[in-house]
Amino acid sequence: MTIRGLRSESFGTCLLLSLPEDVFAATSRFLSPSDICNLSLCCKSLCDLVDSEKIWFVQCELVKVLPLPDIVRWRIGISSYKALCRFLVEVTKPLVGVWVHQEPELGNVVYVMPGFLSVVGCRIIPQKVGPLGIQEGRVMWSPVFEIICDLDGSTKFFLHGRGREGSCNVYPGYVTGIDKTCNVLSLEVEPWQEKRLCSETTTGGLPFQKLGDSYRMNLLELVTSHVGLHVLEPLSGKLFPTSKDDEGMLLERRTMLLKMHKFGKNWKHMNLEEDGLCYNPTQVDINEMGGYCASPCVNRRSFLSAGDTFGLSLKASYTEMSSYKGWPRMDLFRFCLHKLPIKSPGEEQEHAGLWGGTFGWPSGTSTCNEDETGNAFYLLMLSYEESKKNNGKRLVGTKILEGNDFVQHPNGTPMFVVDIDTPSLDPFPFDADGRDFEHSYKGKGISNGYGFRYPGSKPGSLYVISGDHLAFVWHETKDVFTLKRLDLDQIMKKGHDEPVRLPPGNVGKWNTLQQIYKFLVLFLRYKLIVECLVTSFASLHLHSQERTSQIFLRLHLLLFILNNTFNS
C-alpha cells in the first residue's frame, strides 16, 4: 500500500505506533502532561501507548521540582509514574516556595518544599547563626502542614501542631483546590454534604472568608478539637529523607498517616485495604456544633446551611495584589499565607533569589563555640526594579526574616537598595580574607528613621565577592552585612524540628487570665489557649501584632508578670 492509499487520519497514528517506545518517550519531552492526556483520547492504541511508564517518567522529570534520584525513590510508594506526575504538577509545583503572613515581625515565614511522597510547609524559626555558618549550619523549623500523596496521586491534608499539654498532634482535612498560579494559601472550615452517596463540598452557602474574624477562629478551634489526633514516633520524627536508611521509616510514617486520615482514632488496628468507617473521622457533624447552629446572624446561618458536616480544608488561589518593593500588601484579618515572588537568577538579574545573611566579617564559619550562637540569621529576597533616577536598574534586598528577639523594623522592609549602574570607588574597609572582589555599587542601607515602621537609610556600598557572596558596608559606621546564596532545601533537610509550645503554667490559670484580661487578649489578638495547630496558622496572624509599638510590648510583658504571679 502506498502512502497516498492510507487514510489521512490513520497515517499519523500508524507512524506513532510504529515508533520504538524509547524513541516515543524521547519525543514526548516536547509535550506537556495535558498534551499526552489529550493524545490518549484519540484511540485505544494511542491510549495504551501513552500509558507507558517511560513516558510518564520523562514527564515527571520535566516538571523540575524533584531531582531524578528522588523521582525513582518516590515511585516505590505510588501506583505509577502517571499518578506521581499528577501530584507533582497539581500540588508540588504550585506550592513550593516561600510564604509569609502579613508583615511577620516575629518571623512568620513558611517554606514549602517536597518531603517524601509529600509536600511539607515548615515555619522557619528566628534564630542565630550557628558555629558552622549559614550554608553548612542547621536551621530550626516547625511543621505547619503536610500534604500526603496517596497511591493514586490524590491528596491527604494534615495540619501539624501541639496540644495544650505539649503533645504532638495532627489534624486531618482536605485540599479543596490548588490554582497553578496560586499566591494565597488559606486555612478554612469547609461544609460538606456527608449524607449524599459521595461526600461533596457545596457552593450554595456563604464563603468561610466572609464570616467575622472571631467566628472563623471559633470554628477552626471547634473543628480541630474534634478531628485532632495525638501522634508518637515515628509520626513526629523525620519529614525529609537524608539517607537511604530513612526511606523505610518514611514509608511506614506515610502509611500510618493515610490510615489516620481514613480511620481516625481507630487507625492502629486497621488496614488501608479495608472499607472505611460508617462516618468520616475528618468531619464534625452539625449536631455536635452546639450553639453555633443557633446563631441569629444571617451570614452564619447561611454558611452552616450549606452542609451537614464540617472539616478543615486548604485552598490555594490566585488573587491580584499590589506590592511595595516586592512585598505583597496583605489583608490583616485572614488566616492566609501569601507567596513571595522570588525570582530565579538570570543573565540581567544574576543576584536575584533567596539569600541568607548576618552582620560581621569575614562571612562563613562563626567564631563561637559549638554550644554557642553568633549573630542573628537573616533571610533576604533580592529582586530588581527600575530606577527613576537614571532609567537604570536597582537591586533591592528585602528582609523576610530576622533572627533577633526584638526586630528593629518590620520584615518586608529593604535592608539595602543599590544602583547597579553606579559603580562604587570606595575600597573594602577590611582585610579581604583571600577573597576576590568582582564589582562594587553605590547604594543606601537601612537605618533608624521615624519609628518602627518607617526606617531611614544611609549611604553604603555593595561588594560582589567570588563564590556567591555579597557584602554591604555602611560608609559612616563601617558595619558589614554579609550574604550567601542559599540552597534552602538542603539547609532545611539538615535542620531539626523545634516544636512550638503553649505558654507555661497551668491551663486553668491561663483560663482565668483570659477571663480577667479579655480586653487585653482581644487587643493583642493573642489566644493563650488554642489547639496548637491553629497556632501554626493562626499564630502567623496573631504574633505580628505584638511588636508594632512599645505599647504592645508592655502589654505582653504585663501578661508575663501576671502569669508569674499566678504561678507563685
Coordinates of C-alpha atoms in Angstrom, one line a residue:
M1 CA 0.0 0.0 0.0
T2 CA 1.3 3.5 -0.9
I3 CA 1.3 6.4 1.4
R4 CA -1.4 8.0 -0.7
G5 CA -3.6 5.0 -0.1
L6 CA -3.6 5.5 3.6
R7 CA -6.4 7.5 5.2
S8 CA -5.0 10.8 6.5
E9 CA -6.5 10.3 10.0
S10 CA -4.8 7.0 10.5
F11 CA -1.5 7.9 8.8
G12 CA -0.2 9.9 11.8
T13 CA -1.4 7.2 14.3
C14 CA 0.4 4.5 12.4
L15 CA 3.6 6.4 12.4
L16 CA 3.4 7.0 16.2
L17 CA 2.5 3.4 16.9
S18 CA 5.5 2.2 14.8
L19 CA 8.0 4.2 16.8
P20 CA 10.0 2.3 19.4
E21 CA 9.0 3.0 23.0
D22 CA 12.3 4.7 23.9
V23 CA 12.1 7.0 20.8
F24 CA 8.5 8.0 21.6
A25 CA 9.5 8.6 25.2
A26 CA 12.3 11.0 24.0
T27 CA 9.8 12.7 21.6
S28 CA 7.4 13.2 24.5
R29 CA 9.8 15.7 26.0
F30 CA 8.3 18.2 23.7
L31 CA 4.8 17.6 25.0
S32 CA 3.1 18.6 28.2
P33 CA 1.2 16.3 30.5
S34 CA -2.1 17.7 29.2
D35 CA -0.9 17.1 25.6
I36 CA -0.3 13.4 26.4
C37 CA -3.7 13.1 28.1
N38 CA -5.3 14.5 25.1
L39 CA -3.4 12.1 22.9
S40 CA -4.7 9.2 24.9
L41 CA -8.3 10.2 23.9
C42 CA -7.7 9.7 20.2
C43 CA -7.9 5.9 20.1
K44 CA -7.3 2.9 22.2
S45 CA -4.0 2.1 20.6
L46 CA -2.6 5.6 21.5
C47 CA -4.1 5.3 24.9
D48 CA -2.1 2.1 25.6
L49 CA 1.0 3.7 24.1
V50 CA 1.0 6.9 26.3
D51 CA 0.3 4.9 29.4
S52 CA 3.9 3.7 29.3
E53 CA 5.9 4.2 32.5
K54 CA 8.9 5.6 30.4
I55 CA 6.8 8.4 29.0
W56 CA 5.4 9.5 32.4
F57 CA 8.8 9.2 34.0
V58 CA 10.0 11.7 31.4
Q59 CA 7.1 14.0 32.3
C60 CA 7.9 13.8 36.0
E61 CA 11.5 14.9 35.1
L62 CA 10.2 17.8 33.0
V63 CA 8.2 19.2 35.9
K64 CA 11.6 20.1 37.5
V65 CA 10.5 20.0 41.2
L66 CA 12.4 16.8 42.1
P67 CA 15.8 15.5 41.1
L68 CA 15.9 12.2 39.2
P69 CA 17.0 10.1 42.2
D70 CA 14.1 11.3 44.2
I71 CA 11.6 10.6 41.4
V72 CA 12.8 7.0 41.4
R73 CA 12.5 6.8 45.2
W74 CA 9.0 8.2 45.3
R75 CA 7.8 5.6 42.7
I76 CA 8.1 2.8 45.3
G77 CA 5.1 4.2 47.2
I78 CA 2.8 5.1 44.4
S79 CA 0.9 3.1 41.7
S80 CA 2.6 4.6 38.6
Y81 CA 4.7 7.5 37.3
K82 CA 1.5 8.9 35.8
A83 CA 0.0 9.2 39.3
L84 CA 3.2 10.7 40.6
C85 CA 3.2 13.2 37.7
R86 CA -0.3 14.2 38.7
F87 CA 0.8 15.0 42.2
L88 CA 3.9 16.9 41.1
V89 CA 2.0 19.1 38.5
E90 CA -1.1 19.7 40.6
V91 CA 0.3 20.1 44.1
T92 CA 4.1 20.2 44.4
K93 CA 5.0 22.7 41.6
P94 CA 2.3 25.4 42.5
L95 CA 3.1 25.3 46.3
V96 CA 6.8 25.1 46.7
G97 CA 8.4 28.4 47.7
V98 CA 8.4 31.0 50.4
W99 CA 5.1 32.0 52.0
V100 CA 4.6 34.7 54.6
H101 CA 1.8 36.1 56.8
Q102 CA 1.1 39.8 56.9
E103 CA 4.3 41.7 58.0
P104 CA 5.8 38.9 60.1
E105 CA 7.7 40.8 62.8
L106 CA 8.1 37.6 64.8
G107 CA 9.4 35.5 61.8
N108 CA 6.2 34.0 60.4
V109 CA 7.9 32.7 57.3
V110 CA 6.7 29.3 56.0
Y111 CA 8.9 27.4 53.5
V112 CA 7.0 24.8 51.4
M113 CA 9.2 22.1 49.9
P114 CA 9.0 18.4 48.9
G115 CA 9.2 15.9 51.7
F116 CA 8.9 12.1 50.9
L117 CA 5.8 11.5 48.8
S118 CA 4.6 14.7 50.3
V119 CA 4.7 18.4 50.3
V120 CA 5.6 20.0 53.7
G121 CA 5.2 23.6 54.9
C122 CA 7.6 24.5 57.7
R123 CA 7.8 27.7 59.7
I124 CA 11.4 28.9 59.9
I125 CA 12.1 29.9 63.5
P126 CA 14.0 33.1 64.1
Q127 CA 17.5 32.1 65.3
K128 CA 21.2 32.9 65.5
V129 CA 23.9 31.7 63.1
G130 CA 25.5 28.6 64.5
P131 CA 29.2 27.6 64.6
L132 CA 29.0 26.1 61.1
G133 CA 27.9 29.3 59.4
I134 CA 24.9 29.9 57.2
Q135 CA 25.0 27.3 54.4
E136 CA 26.5 24.5 56.5
G137 CA 24.5 25.1 59.6
R138 CA 21.3 23.6 61.0
V139 CA 18.1 25.6 60.7
M140 CA 15.4 25.2 63.3
W141 CA 11.9 24.9 61.9
S142 CA 8.4 23.8 63.0
P143 CA 6.0 21.9 60.7
V144 CA 2.8 23.8 59.8
F145 CA 1.1 21.5 57.4
E146 CA 1.7 18.4 55.2
I147 CA 0.0 17.1 52.0
I148 CA 0.5 13.4 51.5
C149 CA 0.4 11.8 48.1
D150 CA -1.9 8.7 48.1
L151 CA -1.3 5.6 46.0
D152 CA -3.3 7.1 43.0
G153 CA -1.7 10.6 43.2
S154 CA -4.6 12.1 45.2
T155 CA -4.0 14.2 48.3
K156 CA -4.5 13.9 52.0
F157 CA -4.1 17.1 54.1
F158 CA -2.7 17.3 57.7
L159 CA -2.3 20.3 59.9
H160 CA 0.5 20.0 62.4
G161 CA 0.6 21.4 65.9
R162 CA 0.9 21.0 69.6
G163 CA -1.8 20.2 72.1
R164 CA -2.3 22.0 75.4
E165 CA -0.1 19.5 77.2
G166 CA 2.7 19.9 74.6
S167 CA 1.8 16.7 72.8
C168 CA 2.3 16.3 69.0
N169 CA -1.0 16.4 67.2
V170 CA -2.1 16.2 63.6
Y171 CA -5.4 17.5 62.2
P172 CA -6.6 15.7 59.1
G173 CA -8.5 17.6 56.4
Y174 CA -8.8 18.0 52.6
V175 CA -7.2 20.0 49.8
T176 CA -10.1 21.7 48.1
G177 CA -8.4 23.4 45.2
I178 CA -4.9 24.5 44.1
D179 CA -4.6 27.1 41.3
K180 CA -1.4 26.5 39.2
T181 CA -0.6 30.2 39.6
C182 CA -1.6 30.4 43.3
N183 CA -0.3 33.2 45.6
V184 CA -2.7 32.9 48.6
L185 CA -2.9 29.8 50.8
S186 CA -5.8 29.8 53.2
L187 CA -6.9 27.5 56.1
E188 CA -10.7 27.2 56.2
V189 CA -13.6 25.2 57.6
E190 CA -15.5 23.6 54.7
P191 CA -19.1 22.5 54.7
W192 CA -19.8 19.0 53.3
Q193 CA -22.9 17.1 52.3
E194 CA -21.9 13.8 54.0
K195 CA -25.4 12.2 53.6
R196 CA -25.0 12.1 49.8
L197 CA -23.7 9.0 48.2
C198 CA -20.3 10.7 47.8
S199 CA -19.0 13.4 50.1
E200 CA -19.0 16.7 48.3
T201 CA -18.3 20.2 49.0
T202 CA -21.1 22.7 48.4
T203 CA -21.2 26.1 46.8
G204 CA -24.5 27.4 47.9
G205 CA -23.6 28.9 51.3
L206 CA -21.6 31.9 52.3
P207 CA -17.8 31.5 51.8
F208 CA -15.8 31.0 55.0
Q209 CA -13.7 34.1 54.5
K210 CA -16.8 36.3 54.5
L211 CA -17.5 35.4 58.2
G212 CA -16.4 37.5 61.1
D213 CA -12.9 37.2 62.5
S214 CA -13.9 35.8 65.9
Y215 CA -16.4 33.4 64.4
R216 CA -13.9 32.0 61.9
M217 CA -11.4 31.5 64.8
N218 CA -14.1 29.7 66.9
L219 CA -15.0 27.4 64.0
L220 CA -11.4 26.5 63.5
E221 CA -11.0 25.7 67.2
L222 CA -14.1 23.7 67.2
V223 CA -13.2 21.5 64.2
T224 CA -9.6 21.0 65.3
S225 CA -10.7 19.9 68.8
H226 CA -12.9 17.2 67.2
V227 CA -10.6 15.9 64.5
G228 CA -7.2 16.2 66.2
L229 CA -5.2 13.1 66.7
H230 CA -2.2 12.5 69.1
V231 CA 0.9 11.1 67.4
L232 CA 4.0 9.4 68.6
E233 CA 7.2 8.3 66.9
P234 CA 7.8 7.8 64.0
L235 CA 5.0 10.1 63.1
S236 CA 6.6 13.0 64.9
G237 CA 10.1 12.2 63.6
K238 CA 11.8 13.0 60.3
L239 CA 9.9 14.6 57.5
F240 CA 12.7 14.7 55.0
P241 CA 15.0 11.8 53.8
T242 CA 18.7 12.5 54.4
S243 CA 19.9 8.9 53.6
K244 CA 18.7 5.7 52.0
D245 CA 18.1 4.3 55.5
D246 CA 15.4 6.9 56.1
E247 CA 13.1 5.6 53.2
G248 CA 11.7 2.6 55.2
M249 CA 10.8 4.8 58.2
L250 CA 9.3 7.5 56.0
L251 CA 7.2 4.9 54.1
E252 CA 6.0 3.5 57.4
R253 CA 5.1 7.0 58.6
R254 CA 3.2 7.7 55.4
T255 CA 1.2 4.5 55.7
M256 CA 0.3 5.5 59.3
L257 CA -0.9 8.9 58.2
L258 CA -3.0 7.5 55.4
K259 CA -4.7 5.1 57.9
M260 CA -5.3 8.0 60.3
H261 CA -6.9 10.0 57.6
K262 CA -9.2 7.1 56.7
F263 CA -10.0 5.6 60.1
G264 CA -9.4 8.4 62.6
K265 CA -8.6 7.3 66.1
N266 CA -9.2 3.6 65.2
W267 CA -6.3 3.5 62.7
K268 CA -4.0 1.3 64.8
H269 CA -6.0 -1.9 64.2
M270 CA -7.0 -1.2 60.6
N271 CA -5.5 -1.9 57.1
L272 CA -5.7 0.6 54.3
E273 CA -7.3 -2.1 52.1
E274 CA -10.3 -2.3 54.4
D275 CA -13.5 -0.4 53.9
G276 CA -13.8 3.0 55.5
L277 CA -15.9 3.7 58.6
C278 CA -19.7 4.5 58.5
Y279 CA -18.8 8.1 59.3
N280 CA -16.0 10.4 58.2
P281 CA -13.5 10.9 61.0
T282 CA -12.2 14.1 59.4
Q283 CA -15.6 15.8 59.7
V284 CA -17.6 17.3 62.5
D285 CA -21.4 16.6 62.4
I286 CA -23.6 19.7 62.6
N287 CA -25.3 18.2 65.6
E288 CA -22.1 18.3 67.5
M289 CA -21.6 22.1 66.9
G290 CA -23.9 23.1 69.7
G291 CA -24.7 26.8 69.9
Y292 CA -23.0 27.5 66.6
C293 CA -26.1 26.3 64.8
A294 CA -28.5 28.6 66.7
S295 CA -26.7 31.8 65.7
P296 CA -29.0 34.8 64.9
C297 CA -26.5 36.1 62.4
V298 CA -27.7 35.7 58.8
N299 CA -24.2 35.1 57.4
R300 CA -23.5 32.4 59.9
R301 CA -26.8 30.6 59.2
S302 CA -26.1 30.8 55.5
F303 CA -22.7 29.2 56.0
L304 CA -24.0 26.4 58.3
S305 CA -26.9 25.6 56.0
A306 CA -24.5 24.6 53.2
G307 CA -23.6 21.2 54.7
D308 CA -24.4 18.7 57.4
T309 CA -20.7 18.1 58.3
F310 CA -17.7 20.4 58.5
G311 CA -14.0 19.8 58.2
L312 CA -10.6 21.5 57.7
S313 CA -9.7 22.5 54.1
L314 CA -6.7 24.0 52.5
K315 CA -7.2 26.3 49.5
A316 CA -4.6 27.7 47.2
S317 CA -5.9 30.5 44.9
Y318 CA -4.7 33.4 42.9
T319 CA -5.5 37.0 44.0
E320 CA -4.5 40.2 42.4
M321 CA -2.4 42.1 45.0
S322 CA -0.3 45.2 44.9
S323 CA 3.1 45.2 46.4
Y324 CA 5.7 47.5 48.0
K325 CA 9.3 46.8 47.0
G326 CA 8.4 43.2 46.2
W327 CA 6.4 42.7 49.4
P328 CA 2.7 41.9 48.9
R329 CA 0.2 44.1 50.6
M330 CA -1.8 41.6 52.7
D331 CA -5.1 41.5 54.4
L332 CA -4.6 41.8 58.2
F333 CA -7.6 39.7 59.1
R334 CA -7.4 36.4 57.2
F335 CA -5.8 33.0 58.1
C336 CA -3.8 33.1 54.9
L337 CA -0.3 32.8 53.7
H338 CA 1.0 34.8 50.8
K339 CA 3.6 33.6 48.3
L340 CA 6.6 35.8 47.8
P341 CA 7.5 36.4 44.1
I342 CA 11.1 35.2 44.4
K343 CA 12.8 35.3 41.0
S344 CA 15.5 32.9 39.8
P345 CA 18.8 34.4 38.7
G346 CA 19.1 35.3 35.0
E347 CA 21.5 37.0 32.6
E348 CA 20.5 40.5 33.6
Q349 CA 19.4 39.6 37.1
E350 CA 22.3 37.5 38.3
H351 CA 21.8 38.3 42.0
A352 CA 18.0 37.6 42.1
G353 CA 16.8 35.0 44.5
L354 CA 16.9 33.9 48.2
W355 CA 20.0 34.8 50.3
G356 CA 21.0 34.3 53.9
G357 CA 22.9 36.9 55.8
T358 CA 24.3 38.1 59.0
F359 CA 26.3 41.0 60.4
G360 CA 30.0 40.7 60.6
W361 CA 33.1 39.9 58.6
P362 CA 34.5 37.6 57.4
S363 CA 31.5 35.6 56.3
G364 CA 31.2 31.9 56.7
T365 CA 32.1 30.0 59.9
S366 CA 31.3 31.6 63.2
T367 CA 33.9 32.2 65.8
C368 CA 31.7 30.9 68.6
N369 CA 32.0 27.5 70.2
E370 CA 29.8 24.5 69.3
D371 CA 27.3 25.3 72.1
E372 CA 27.1 29.0 71.3
T373 CA 25.5 31.0 68.6
G374 CA 26.6 34.0 66.7
N375 CA 24.8 37.0 65.2
A376 CA 21.2 36.9 64.1
F377 CA 20.3 34.9 60.9
Y378 CA 18.6 36.9 58.2
L379 CA 16.7 35.8 55.1
L380 CA 16.6 38.3 52.3
M381 CA 14.8 38.3 48.9
L382 CA 16.9 40.0 46.3
S383 CA 15.0 41.5 43.3
Y384 CA 15.5 44.1 40.6
E385 CA 13.4 47.1 39.9
E386 CA 13.5 50.1 37.6
S387 CA 15.4 53.2 38.9
K388 CA 13.6 56.5 38.4
K389 CA 16.9 58.5 38.6
N390 CA 18.8 57.4 35.6
N391 CA 16.4 54.9 33.9
G392 CA 18.6 52.1 35.1
K393 CA 18.1 49.2 37.5
R394 CA 18.2 48.9 41.2
L395 CA 18.9 45.8 43.3
V396 CA 16.7 45.6 46.4
G397 CA 17.4 43.4 49.4
T398 CA 14.1 42.8 51.1
K399 CA 14.2 41.4 54.6
I400 CA 11.8 38.5 55.1
L401 CA 13.2 37.0 58.4
E402 CA 15.3 38.4 61.2
G403 CA 16.7 36.2 64.0
N404 CA 16.7 38.8 66.8
D405 CA 14.2 38.6 69.7
F406 CA 13.2 42.2 69.1
V407 CA 13.3 43.2 65.4
Q408 CA 14.1 46.9 64.8
H409 CA 11.9 47.2 61.7
P410 CA 9.2 45.0 60.2
N411 CA 10.0 42.3 57.8
G412 CA 9.2 43.4 54.3
T413 CA 11.4 46.5 54.5
P414 CA 14.5 46.7 52.3
M415 CA 17.8 46.2 54.1
F416 CA 19.6 47.9 51.2
V417 CA 18.8 49.4 47.8
V418 CA 21.7 49.6 45.3
D419 CA 22.1 51.3 41.9
I420 CA 23.8 48.6 39.9
D421 CA 24.6 51.1 37.1
T422 CA 26.6 53.3 39.5
P423 CA 30.0 51.8 40.5
S424 CA 31.4 52.5 43.9
L425 CA 35.1 53.6 44.1
D426 CA 35.3 53.1 47.9
P427 CA 37.7 50.3 48.8
F428 CA 36.5 47.5 51.1
P429 CA 37.4 48.7 54.6
F430 CA 38.6 45.3 55.9
D431 CA 41.0 42.5 55.1
A432 CA 39.7 40.6 52.1
D433 CA 40.4 37.3 53.8
G434 CA 41.7 35.9 50.5
R435 CA 38.5 36.6 48.5
D436 CA 38.2 38.2 45.1
F437 CA 36.0 41.3 44.8
E438 CA 34.3 41.4 41.3
H439 CA 32.2 44.5 41.5
S440 CA 31.0 47.2 43.8
Y441 CA 28.0 49.5 43.6
K442 CA 26.7 52.6 45.4
G443 CA 23.5 52.4 47.4
K444 CA 21.8 53.0 50.7
G445 CA 21.3 50.7 53.7
I446 CA 18.6 50.6 56.4
S447 CA 19.0 52.8 59.4
N448 CA 16.9 54.3 62.2
G449 CA 14.2 56.6 61.0
Y450 CA 10.7 57.7 62.2
G451 CA 9.8 54.8 64.5
F452 CA 9.3 51.1 63.9
R453 CA 7.5 51.1 60.6
Y454 CA 9.4 54.0 58.9
P455 CA 13.1 53.3 58.8
G456 CA 15.6 55.7 57.3
S457 CA 18.6 55.0 55.1
K458 CA 22.3 55.9 55.0
P459 CA 24.9 55.7 52.2
G460 CA 26.8 52.5 51.7
S461 CA 28.4 50.2 49.1
L462 CA 27.6 46.7 48.0
Y463 CA 30.5 44.4 47.1
V464 CA 30.2 41.4 44.9
I465 CA 32.5 38.7 46.1
S466 CA 33.5 35.4 44.5
G467 CA 31.7 32.2 45.5
D468 CA 28.2 33.7 45.6
H469 CA 28.9 36.1 48.4
L470 CA 27.8 39.7 48.8
A471 CA 28.7 42.3 51.4
F472 CA 27.0 45.6 52.1
V473 CA 29.1 48.2 54.1
W474 CA 27.6 51.4 55.7
H475 CA 30.1 54.2 55.0
E476 CA 29.6 56.0 58.3
T477 CA 29.6 53.2 60.8
K478 CA 31.6 50.6 58.7
D479 CA 29.1 47.9 59.7
V480 CA 29.2 44.9 57.3
F481 CA 26.3 42.8 56.4
T482 CA 27.4 39.6 54.5
L483 CA 25.2 37.5 52.4
K484 CA 25.4 34.0 50.9
R485 CA 23.1 32.5 48.3
L486 CA 21.2 29.7 49.9
D487 CA 20.1 26.2 48.9
L488 CA 17.2 26.3 51.4
D489 CA 16.0 22.8 50.6
Q490 CA 19.3 21.3 51.7
I491 CA 19.6 23.5 54.8
M492 CA 16.1 22.5 55.9
K493 CA 16.8 18.8 55.5
K494 CA 19.9 19.2 57.7
G495 CA 17.9 21.2 60.3
H496 CA 15.6 19.9 63.0
D497 CA 12.1 20.3 64.2
E498 CA 11.7 22.7 67.1
P499 CA 8.1 22.4 68.3
V500 CA 6.1 25.5 69.2
R501 CA 4.8 25.2 72.7
L502 CA 2.0 26.9 74.5
P503 CA 2.8 29.3 77.4
P504 CA 4.0 27.7 80.6
G505 CA 1.8 27.2 83.6
N506 CA -1.5 25.6 84.5
V507 CA -4.2 25.7 81.8
G508 CA -6.8 26.7 84.4
K509 CA -4.7 29.6 85.4
W510 CA -4.4 30.7 81.8
N511 CA -8.1 30.4 81.5
T512 CA -8.5 32.7 84.5
L513 CA -6.1 35.2 83.0
Q514 CA -8.1 35.1 79.7
Q515 CA -11.3 36.0 81.5
I516 CA -9.8 38.8 83.7
Y517 CA -7.8 40.4 80.9
K518 CA -10.1 39.6 78.0
F519 CA -9.8 43.1 76.6
L520 CA -6.0 42.8 76.5
V521 CA -6.2 39.4 74.8
L522 CA -8.5 40.7 72.1
F523 CA -6.4 43.9 71.7
L524 CA -3.3 41.8 71.1
R525 CA -5.2 39.2 69.1
Y526 CA -3.3 36.6 71.1
K527 CA -5.2 33.5 72.2
L528 CA -3.5 31.9 75.2
I529 CA -5.3 28.6 75.0
V530 CA -5.9 27.2 71.5
E531 CA -5.1 24.0 69.8
C532 CA -1.6 24.4 68.5
L533 CA -2.3 23.5 65.0
V534 CA -4.4 26.6 64.7
T535 CA -1.3 28.1 66.3
S536 CA 0.6 27.1 63.3
F537 CA -1.6 29.2 61.0
A538 CA -3.3 31.5 63.5
S539 CA -0.2 32.4 65.3
L540 CA 1.1 33.7 62.0
H541 CA -1.8 36.1 62.2
L542 CA -1.7 36.9 65.9
H543 CA 2.0 37.3 66.6
S544 CA 2.6 40.0 64.1
Q545 CA 0.5 42.5 66.1
E546 CA 2.8 42.3 69.2
R547 CA 5.8 44.3 68.2
T548 CA 4.1 47.1 66.3
S549 CA 4.8 49.6 69.1
Q550 CA 6.2 49.8 72.6
I551 CA 2.6 49.7 73.9
F552 CA 2.1 46.2 72.6
L553 CA 5.4 45.1 74.2
R554 CA 4.4 46.5 77.6
L555 CA 1.1 44.7 77.4
H556 CA 2.9 41.4 76.5
L557 CA 5.3 41.9 79.5
L558 CA 2.3 42.6 81.7
L559 CA 0.7 39.2 80.8
F560 CA 4.0 37.6 81.6
I561 CA 4.3 39.2 85.0
L562 CA 0.7 38.3 85.8
N563 CA 1.4 34.7 84.8
N564 CA 4.3 34.5 87.2
T565 CA 2.1 36.0 89.9
F566 CA -0.5 33.2 89.4
N567 CA 2.2 30.5 89.4
S568 CA 3.6 31.7 92.7

